[in-house]
């Protein structure tokens, strides 16, 4: 697989000072497919300096010109869409059709949406006797995970550039190749040197050096709650802005009036998609006790269809972690109706599509984010019970409600402590604010709300 042996710094690919490398592994056959630099603290420092030096010029660039660069970036990504899909398939293991439809297509749409927003946003407004300017926050550290590797990069870098911020990106060590493709696209789009910089590297080395760097004004992080907590504490001590997109344990609430078969089938597909490595996945299915047995049977049948169609997990550590959760589910008394902890293949980091029935709300598999193809089906007594269960975790990222009547579903959704709810299978909207209540995070990504995260106001009184 094609890879750059440098970091993208101040408009060019340059060798990392650290001299260390990361092996990129194909999770399907466990073979090393490429090597990229593992940047150290000195490399991160050079990247932050480049971003800081480029900030005044980019911040002063007219929004129309920033919009033109983002539009060119969208086009540069679109021109590489096949290469992007093949790269994500190689380093994440996602089936090619899914990489094309989601991992390549969604970030292209999001980049386009920010070209549009940069052109239309009112960076100046009148409030009574004041003129309020929306100014860039400054140098942004973007630290991203591997599960939607290009989407998560674009969801941070595109609004940051639209706002007039400059960026240092530290992508996940498992998926650096698509981040390098992104840097090529930024270069081809004519974004000035230093405005965007890429340092590939390990989380506790390059990631930590970036999050702690005094030259960074805002840290935008997506990943585990444990790392998010540390980053927030460090940023808090430095009185630095922070945006966190963390885990989820979202509820799929099927009310008695719903089309049960449709709700269960879409619910299972939602969890199995991307092999369950989706922070917003509806991993808890809540079903009324009178429909419970029928729903479990429908979920079992649906899961069986995914047998060979889902890809592996990203790496051996994630595979071991997910298998550990399945074993824990069995040990705590949940009933396995599909899949199990035994890997379905000898080679590759695969886990079988797994469904648990008789899951109670306090069980570990109903409380913690598993990040694999594992669905828990829970029984509720009445609507109040369903609401208590739905809201009964530390998370609040997404969710779903199904009902015969849309108004009934909306009424329930309004009582859920969560940032997004899909009504009767509503589709993903790249312009809708995405982000968490409770411990699912701080701040919002995508659309106009995502742009606002990278802006600060200055009011002039007359
Ligand atoms: P992680 O939080 O360790 O990694 C996410 C990013 O943070 C990566 O770029 C990583 O290099 C970086 N990082 C790691 N340690 C760091 C540190 N000390 N300082 C700064 N940056 C650091 O996540 P993981 O280990 O890859 O996955 C573990 C679990 O996290 C998953 O099982 C899942 O539950 C959760 N997760 C959630 C999301 C999400 O979209 N919310 C994404 C990935 C993982």
Coordinates of C-alpha atoms and ligand atoms in Angstrom, one line a residue:
X1 CA 0.0 0.0 0.0
X2 CA 1.3 3.5 -0.9
X3 CA 2.5 5.5 2.1
X4 CA 4.5 8.7 2.7
X5 CA 7.6 8.2 4.9
X6 CA 7.3 11.7 6.3
X7 CA 4.9 14.0 8.2
X8 CA 3.1 16.8 6.3
X9 CA 4.6 19.9 7.8
X10 CA 4.3 23.5 6.6
X11 CA 3.2 22.5 3.1
X12 CA 5.6 19.6 2.4
X13 CA 6.4 16.0 3.4
X14 CA 9.4 16.0 5.7
X15 CA 11.2 13.2 7.6
X16 CA 10.1 12.9 11.2
X17 CA 12.9 13.7 13.7
X18 CA 11.9 10.8 15.9
X19 CA 13.1 8.2 13.3
X20 CA 10.5 5.8 14.7
X21 CA 7.9 4.0 12.6
X22 CA 4.4 2.5 12.9
X23 CA 3.5 -0.7 11.1
X24 CA 0.1 -0.5 9.5
X25 CA -1.7 -3.9 9.5
X26 CA -4.5 -5.3 7.4
X27 CA -7.0 -6.7 9.9
X28 CA -8.3 -9.3 7.5
X29 CA -5.0 -11.2 7.1
X30 CA -2.9 -9.6 9.8
X31 CA -0.1 -8.6 7.3
X32 CA 1.9 -5.4 7.5
X33 CA 0.8 -3.3 4.5
X34 CA 2.8 -0.1 5.1
X35 CA 4.9 1.9 7.5
X36 CA 4.5 5.5 8.5
X37 CA 6.5 7.8 10.8
X38 CA 5.7 7.6 14.5
X39 CA 6.3 11.3 15.3
X40 CA 7.8 12.4 18.6
X41 CA 7.4 15.5 20.7
X42 CA 9.9 17.5 18.6
X43 CA 7.9 16.8 15.5
X44 CA 4.7 17.8 17.2
X45 CA 6.3 21.0 18.3
X46 CA 7.4 21.8 14.7
X47 CA 3.9 21.2 13.5
X48 CA 2.3 23.5 16.1
X49 CA 4.8 26.2 15.3
X50 CA 4.0 25.9 11.6
X51 CA 0.3 26.2 12.4
X52 CA 0.8 29.2 14.7
X53 CA 2.9 31.0 12.0
X54 CA 0.2 30.4 9.4
X55 CA -2.7 31.5 11.7
X56 CA -2.7 35.3 11.2
X57 CA -2.7 35.0 7.4
X58 CA -5.4 32.3 7.2
X59 CA -7.6 34.0 9.9
X60 CA -7.4 37.2 7.8
X61 CA -8.3 35.4 4.5
X62 CA -11.7 36.4 3.3
X63 CA -14.4 33.7 4.0
X64 CA -15.2 33.5 0.3
X65 CA -11.5 32.4 -0.4
X66 CA -11.6 29.9 2.5
X67 CA -14.9 28.6 1.0
X68 CA -13.1 28.3 -2.4
X69 CA -10.3 26.2 -0.8
X70 CA -12.8 23.9 0.9
X71 CA -14.7 23.5 -2.3
X72 CA -11.4 22.5 -4.0
X73 CA -10.8 20.1 -1.1
X74 CA -14.1 18.5 -1.6
X75 CA -13.3 18.1 -5.3
X76 CA -9.8 16.7 -4.5
X77 CA -11.4 14.1 -2.2
X78 CA -14.1 13.2 -4.7
X79 CA -11.3 12.7 -7.3
X80 CA -9.7 10.2 -4.9
X81 CA -12.9 8.4 -3.8
X82 CA -11.9 5.0 -5.1
X83 CA -8.4 5.3 -3.5
X84 CA -10.0 6.4 -0.3
X85 CA -12.4 3.4 -0.2
X86 CA -9.6 1.0 -1.0
X87 CA -7.3 2.5 1.7
X88 CA -9.9 2.3 4.4
X89 CA -10.7 -1.3 3.4
X90 CA -7.0 -2.1 3.7
X91 CA -6.3 -0.5 7.0
X92 CA -9.7 -0.8 8.8
X93 CA -10.9 -4.0 7.2
X94 CA -14.3 -2.6 6.2
X95 CA -16.0 -4.4 3.2
X96 CA -15.3 -2.4 0.0
X97 CA -18.9 -1.6 -0.7
X98 CA -19.3 -0.1 2.8
X99 CA -16.0 1.9 2.4
X100 CA -17.4 3.4 -0.9
X101 CA -20.9 4.2 0.4
X102 CA -19.9 5.5 3.9
X103 CA -16.1 5.9 4.5
X104 CA -15.5 7.8 1.2
X105 CA -18.9 9.3 0.4
X106 CA -19.8 10.8 3.8
X107 CA -16.6 12.9 4.2
X108 CA -16.9 14.2 0.7
X109 CA -20.4 15.4 1.5
X110 CA -19.3 16.9 4.8
X111 CA -16.4 18.8 3.1
X112 CA -18.9 20.1 0.6
X113 CA -21.2 21.2 3.4
X114 CA -18.4 23.3 5.0
X115 CA -17.5 24.9 1.6
X116 CA -21.1 26.0 1.6
X117 CA -21.3 27.1 5.2
X118 CA -18.0 29.1 5.0
X119 CA -19.5 31.0 2.1
X120 CA -22.8 31.7 3.8
X121 CA -22.0 32.1 7.5
X122 CA -22.4 35.6 8.9
X123 CA -18.9 36.2 10.4
X124 CA -20.1 39.7 11.5
X125 CA -23.5 40.6 13.0
X126 CA -25.2 43.7 14.5
X127 CA -26.6 43.3 18.1
X128 CA -28.1 46.7 19.2
X129 CA -25.2 49.1 19.5
X130 CA -22.6 46.4 19.0
X131 CA -20.9 44.8 16.0
X132 CA -20.1 41.2 16.8
X133 CA -17.3 39.5 14.9
X134 CA -17.0 35.7 14.8
X135 CA -13.2 35.1 14.9
X136 CA -11.3 31.9 14.7
X137 CA -10.3 30.2 18.0
X138 CA -6.7 29.8 16.8
X139 CA -4.5 26.7 16.5
X140 CA -6.6 23.5 16.7
X141 CA -5.2 20.1 17.7
X142 CA -7.4 17.4 16.1
X143 CA -7.0 13.9 17.6
X144 CA -9.1 11.3 15.8
X145 CA -9.9 7.6 16.1
X146 CA -9.9 4.7 13.6
X147 CA -13.5 3.7 13.3
X148 CA -14.7 6.3 10.7
X149 CA -11.1 7.4 9.9
X150 CA -11.7 10.0 7.2
X151 CA -15.1 11.2 8.4
X152 CA -13.7 12.0 11.8
X153 CA -10.8 13.9 10.2
X154 CA -13.1 15.9 7.9
X155 CA -15.6 16.6 10.7
X156 CA -12.9 18.5 12.6
X157 CA -10.6 19.9 9.9
X158 CA -13.2 21.2 7.5
X159 CA -15.1 23.4 10.0
X160 CA -11.7 24.5 11.6
X161 CA -10.5 25.7 8.2
X162 CA -13.9 27.3 7.4
X163 CA -13.6 29.3 10.7
X164 CA -10.1 30.5 9.9
X165 CA -8.3 28.3 12.3
X166 CA -5.1 26.4 11.5
X167 CA -4.8 22.7 12.4
X168 CA -2.4 19.9 13.5
X169 CA -4.0 16.5 13.0
X170 CA -2.9 13.4 14.9
X171 CA -4.9 10.5 13.4
X172 CA -5.3 7.1 15.0
X173 CA -2.2 4.9 14.7
X174 CA -4.3 2.1 13.1
X175 CA -5.5 4.2 10.2
X176 CA -2.8 6.7 9.2
X177 CA -3.0 6.0 5.4
X178 CA -6.3 7.6 4.7
X179 CA -5.1 10.6 6.8
X180 CA -2.1 10.9 4.4
X181 CA -4.5 10.8 1.4
X182 CA -6.4 13.6 3.1
X183 CA -3.2 15.7 3.5
X184 CA -2.5 15.2 -0.3
X185 CA -6.0 16.4 -1.0
X186 CA -5.5 19.5 1.2
X187 CA -2.3 20.2 -0.6
X188 CA -3.9 19.8 -4.1
X189 CA -6.7 22.1 -3.0
X190 CA -4.2 25.0 -2.6
X191 CA -4.6 25.4 1.1
X192 CA -1.5 27.6 2.1
X193 CA 1.5 26.0 3.8
X194 CA 1.2 25.6 7.6
X195 CA -2.6 25.9 7.6
X196 CA -3.0 22.2 7.9
X197 CA -0.3 19.8 9.3
X198 CA -0.3 16.0 9.8
X199 CA 1.7 14.2 12.4
X200 CA 1.2 10.4 12.4
X201 CA 2.2 8.9 15.7
X202 CA 1.2 7.0 18.9
X203 CA -1.4 8.3 21.2
X204 CA 0.6 8.5 24.4
X205 CA 3.6 10.1 22.6
X206 CA 2.5 12.3 19.7
X207 CA -1.2 12.6 20.9
X208 CA -0.2 13.6 24.4
X209 CA 2.5 16.0 23.2
X210 CA -0.1 17.7 21.0
X211 CA -2.9 17.9 23.6
X212 CA -0.4 19.4 26.1
X213 CA 1.3 21.8 23.8
X214 CA 1.0 25.5 25.0
X215 CA 0.8 26.6 21.4
X216 CA -2.6 24.9 20.9
X217 CA -5.8 26.9 21.6
X218 CA -8.4 24.2 21.2
X219 CA -8.2 20.4 21.4
X220 CA -10.8 18.5 19.5
X221 CA -10.8 14.8 20.4
X222 CA -12.8 11.8 19.4
X223 CA -12.1 8.4 21.0
X224 CA -12.3 6.6 24.4
X225 CA -13.8 8.2 27.5
X226 CA -10.5 7.4 29.4
X227 CA -8.3 9.4 27.1
X228 CA -11.0 12.1 26.7
X229 CA -11.0 12.6 30.5
X230 CA -7.2 13.1 30.6
X231 CA -7.3 15.5 27.7
X232 CA -10.1 17.5 29.3
X233 CA -8.2 17.7 32.6
X234 CA -5.0 18.9 30.9
X235 CA -6.9 21.4 28.8
X236 CA -8.8 22.6 31.9
X237 CA -5.6 23.2 33.8
X238 CA -4.3 25.3 30.9
X239 CA -7.7 27.1 30.5
X240 CA -7.8 25.8 26.9
X241 CA -11.0 25.0 24.9
X242 CA -11.8 21.4 24.5
X243 CA -14.3 19.4 22.4
X244 CA -14.9 15.8 23.2
X245 CA -16.8 13.2 21.2
X246 CA -16.7 10.0 23.3
X247 CA -18.5 6.8 23.7
X248 CA -22.2 5.7 23.6
X249 CA -24.6 3.0 24.6
X250 CA -27.5 4.1 22.7
X251 CA -31.1 2.8 23.1
X252 CA -33.3 1.6 20.3
X253 CA -36.8 1.9 21.9
X254 CA -39.4 -0.1 20.1
X255 CA -42.9 1.1 21.4
X256 CA -45.7 -1.5 21.2
X257 CA -47.4 0.3 18.3
X258 CA -44.3 0.1 16.1
X259 CA -43.8 -2.1 13.0
X260 CA -41.8 -4.7 15.1
X261 CA -40.2 -6.5 12.2
X262 CA -38.9 -3.3 10.6
X263 CA -37.7 -1.9 13.9
X264 CA -35.8 -5.0 14.8
X265 CA -34.3 -5.5 11.3
X266 CA -33.1 -1.9 11.0
X267 CA -31.9 -2.1 14.6
X268 CA -29.8 -5.2 14.0
X269 CA -28.3 -3.7 10.8
X270 CA -27.4 -0.5 12.7
X271 CA -25.4 -2.5 15.3
X272 CA -23.6 -4.8 12.7
X273 CA -22.7 -1.9 10.4
X274 CA -18.9 -1.2 10.5
X275 CA -18.6 -4.4 12.6
X276 CA -20.2 -2.5 15.5
X277 CA -17.4 0.0 15.7
X278 CA -19.7 3.0 15.7
X279 CA -20.0 5.3 18.7
X280 CA -23.7 6.1 18.0
X281 CA -24.7 2.4 17.4
X282 CA -28.1 1.4 19.0
X283 CA -26.5 -1.4 21.0
X284 CA -29.4 -1.7 23.5
X285 CA -32.7 -2.8 21.9
X286 CA -35.7 -2.1 24.3
X287 CA -38.8 -4.2 23.6
X288 CA -42.2 -4.5 25.5
X289 CA -42.5 -7.7 27.4
X290 CA -45.5 -8.8 25.3
X291 CA -43.5 -8.6 22.1
X292 CA -40.2 -9.7 23.6
X293 CA -39.9 -13.3 22.4
X294 CA -41.0 -12.4 18.9
X295 CA -38.4 -9.6 18.8
X296 CA -35.6 -11.9 20.0
X297 CA -36.5 -14.4 17.3
X298 CA -36.5 -11.7 14.6
X299 CA -33.1 -10.4 15.9
X300 CA -31.6 -13.9 15.8
X301 CA -32.7 -14.4 12.2
X302 CA -31.5 -11.0 11.2
X303 CA -28.1 -11.4 12.8
X304 CA -27.6 -14.8 11.1
X305 CA -27.7 -12.9 7.7
X306 CA -24.7 -10.9 8.6
X307 CA -22.5 -13.9 9.3
X308 CA -20.0 -13.4 6.4
X309 CA -20.9 -9.9 5.5
X310 CA -19.2 -7.9 8.2
X311 CA -15.5 -7.1 8.3
X312 CA -13.1 -7.8 11.1
X313 CA -12.5 -5.5 14.1
X314 CA -9.6 -3.0 13.6
X315 CA -6.9 -4.9 15.6
X316 CA -6.1 -7.8 18.0
X317 CA -6.7 -5.7 21.1
X318 CA -10.2 -4.7 20.0
X319 CA -11.0 -8.3 19.1
X320 CA -9.8 -9.5 22.5
X321 CA -11.8 -6.7 24.2
X322 CA -15.0 -7.5 22.5
X323 CA -14.6 -11.2 23.1
X324 CA -14.1 -10.4 26.7
X325 CA -17.4 -8.5 26.9
X326 CA -19.2 -11.5 25.2
X327 CA -17.8 -13.8 27.9
X328 CA -18.8 -11.4 30.6
X329 CA -22.4 -11.3 29.2
X330 CA -22.6 -15.1 29.4
X331 CA -21.1 -15.1 32.9
X332 CA -23.6 -12.5 34.2
X333 CA -26.5 -14.6 33.0
X334 CA -27.5 -13.1 29.6
X335 CA -28.8 -15.6 27.0
X336 CA -26.7 -15.9 23.9
X337 CA -29.0 -16.3 20.9
X338 CA -26.6 -15.6 18.0
X339 CA -22.8 -15.5 17.7
X340 CA -20.5 -15.9 20.7
X341 CA -16.9 -15.3 21.8
X342 CA -15.3 -17.9 19.6
X343 CA -13.7 -16.2 16.6
X344 CA -15.4 -17.4 13.3
X345 CA -12.1 -17.5 11.4
X346 CA -8.5 -18.5 12.3
X347 CA -6.9 -15.5 10.7
X348 CA -8.0 -11.9 11.0
X349 CA -9.6 -10.0 13.9
X350 CA -13.2 -11.3 13.3
X351 CA -16.0 -11.5 15.8
X352 CA -19.4 -13.2 14.9
X353 CA -22.5 -11.0 14.9
X354 CA -23.8 -11.6 18.4
X355 CA -27.2 -11.1 20.0
X356 CA -27.9 -11.4 23.7
X357 CA -31.4 -11.9 25.2
X358 CA -32.5 -11.7 28.8
X359 CA -30.2 -8.7 29.3
X360 CA -31.0 -6.7 32.4
X361 CA -30.2 -3.0 32.7
X362 CA -27.4 -3.3 35.3
X363 CA -25.4 -6.0 33.4
X364 CA -22.0 -4.9 32.1
X365 CA -23.0 -5.5 28.5
X366 CA -26.0 -3.1 29.0
X367 CA -23.8 -0.4 30.6
X368 CA -20.4 -0.3 28.9
X369 CA -19.5 0.5 25.3
X370 CA -18.4 -2.8 23.6
X371 CA -17.5 -1.4 20.2
X372 CA -18.1 -4.6 18.4
X373 CA -21.0 -6.5 16.6
X374 CA -22.9 -7.2 19.9
X375 CA -26.6 -6.4 20.5
X376 CA -28.3 -6.6 23.9
X377 CA -32.1 -7.1 23.8
X378 CA -33.8 -5.8 27.0
X379 CA -37.4 -6.2 28.2
X380 CA -39.5 -3.3 29.5
X381 CA -42.8 -3.3 31.4
X382 CA -44.3 0.0 30.3
X383 CA -43.3 3.3 28.8
X384 CA -41.9 4.7 32.1
X385 CA -39.8 1.6 32.5
X386 CA -38.5 2.0 28.9
X387 CA -37.5 5.6 29.6
X388 CA -35.7 4.7 32.9
X389 CA -33.8 2.0 31.1
X390 CA -33.0 4.2 28.0
X391 CA -31.7 7.0 30.3
X392 CA -30.0 4.6 32.7
X393 CA -26.4 4.8 31.5
X394 CA -23.6 7.4 31.8
X395 CA -23.8 7.9 28.1
X396 CA -26.2 10.0 25.9
X397 CA -25.0 10.1 22.3
X398 CA -27.7 8.8 20.1
X399 CA -30.8 6.6 20.0
X400 CA -33.9 5.6 18.1
X401 CA -37.7 5.4 18.8
X402 CA -40.2 3.4 16.8
X403 CA -44.0 3.9 17.1
X404 CA -47.1 3.6 14.9
X405 CA -47.6 7.3 15.2
X406 CA -44.8 9.7 14.7
X407 CA -46.1 12.1 17.4
X408 CA -45.9 9.3 19.9
X409 CA -42.3 8.6 19.0
X410 CA -41.4 12.3 19.2
X411 CA -43.0 12.6 22.6
X412 CA -40.8 9.8 23.9
X413 CA -37.7 11.1 22.1
X414 CA -38.1 14.5 23.8
X415 CA -37.7 12.7 27.2
X416 CA -34.5 10.9 26.3
X417 CA -31.2 12.3 27.6
X418 CA -29.3 12.1 24.4
X419 CA -27.9 14.3 21.6
X420 CA -29.6 12.6 18.6
X421 CA -32.7 10.4 18.1
X422 CA -33.8 8.8 14.9
X423 CA -37.6 8.6 14.5
X424 CA -38.9 5.4 12.8
X425 CA -35.5 4.8 11.2
X426 CA -34.8 8.5 10.2
X427 CA -31.7 8.9 8.0
X428 CA -28.3 10.3 8.9
X429 CA -28.2 14.1 8.3
X430 CA -24.7 15.5 7.8
X431 CA -25.9 19.0 8.7
X432 CA -27.6 18.0 12.0
X433 CA -25.5 18.7 15.2
X434 CA -23.9 15.5 16.4
X435 CA -22.6 15.1 20.0
X436 CA -23.4 13.9 23.4
X437 CA -25.4 14.5 26.6
X438 CA -23.7 13.4 29.8
X439 CA -20.4 11.5 29.5
X440 CA -20.7 11.1 25.7
X441 CA -19.0 14.4 25.2
X442 CA -18.7 18.1 25.2
X443 CA -19.5 20.2 22.1
X444 CA -21.1 19.4 18.8
X445 CA -19.8 18.4 15.3
X446 CA -21.2 18.9 11.8
X447 CA -23.2 21.7 10.2
X448 CA -23.5 25.2 11.6
X449 CA -23.2 24.0 15.2
X450 CA -19.9 22.3 14.3
X451 CA -18.6 25.5 12.8
X452 CA -19.5 27.5 15.9
X453 CA -17.1 25.3 18.0
X454 CA -14.1 26.8 16.1
X455 CA -15.3 30.5 16.5
X456 CA -15.1 33.0 19.3
X457 CA -16.9 36.3 19.4
X458 CA -15.5 39.8 19.7
X459 CA -18.1 42.6 20.4
X460 CA -17.4 46.2 19.5
X461 CA -19.7 48.8 21.1
X462 CA -20.7 52.0 19.3
Ligands
LIG1 P1 -8.2 5.9 22.1 O1 -9.0 6.9 22.8 O2 -7.0 5.4 22.8 O3 -7.7 6.6 20.7 C1 -8.3 7.7 20.0 C2 -7.2 8.7 19.6 O4 -6.6 9.2 20.7 C3 -6.1 8.0 18.7 O5 -5.7 9.0 17.8 C4 -5.0 7.8 19.8 O6 -3.7 7.8 19.2 C5 -5.2 9.0 20.7 N1 -4.6 8.9 22.0 C6 -4.5 7.7 22.7 N2 -3.9 8.0 23.9 C7 -3.7 9.4 24.0 C8 -3.2 10.3 24.9 N3 -2.8 9.8 26.1 N4 -3.2 11.6 24.7 C9 -3.6 12.0 23.5 N5 -4.1 11.2 22.5 C10 -4.2 9.9 22.8 O7 -9.2 4.8 21.6 P2 -8.8 3.2 21.3 O8 -7.9 2.6 22.3 O9 -8.4 3.2 19.9 O10 -10.2 2.5 21.4 C11 -10.6 2.1 22.7 C12 -12.1 2.3 22.9 O11 -12.5 3.7 22.7 C13 -13.0 1.6 21.9 O12 -13.2 0.2 22.3 C14 -14.3 2.4 22.0 O13 -15.0 2.0 23.1 C15 -13.8 3.8 22.2 N6 -13.7 4.5 21.0 C16 -14.7 5.4 20.7 C17 -14.7 6.1 19.5 C18 -15.8 7.1 19.2 O14 -16.0 7.4 18.0 N7 -16.4 7.7 20.2 C19 -13.7 5.9 18.6 C20 -12.7 5.0 18.9 C21 -12.7 4.3 20.1

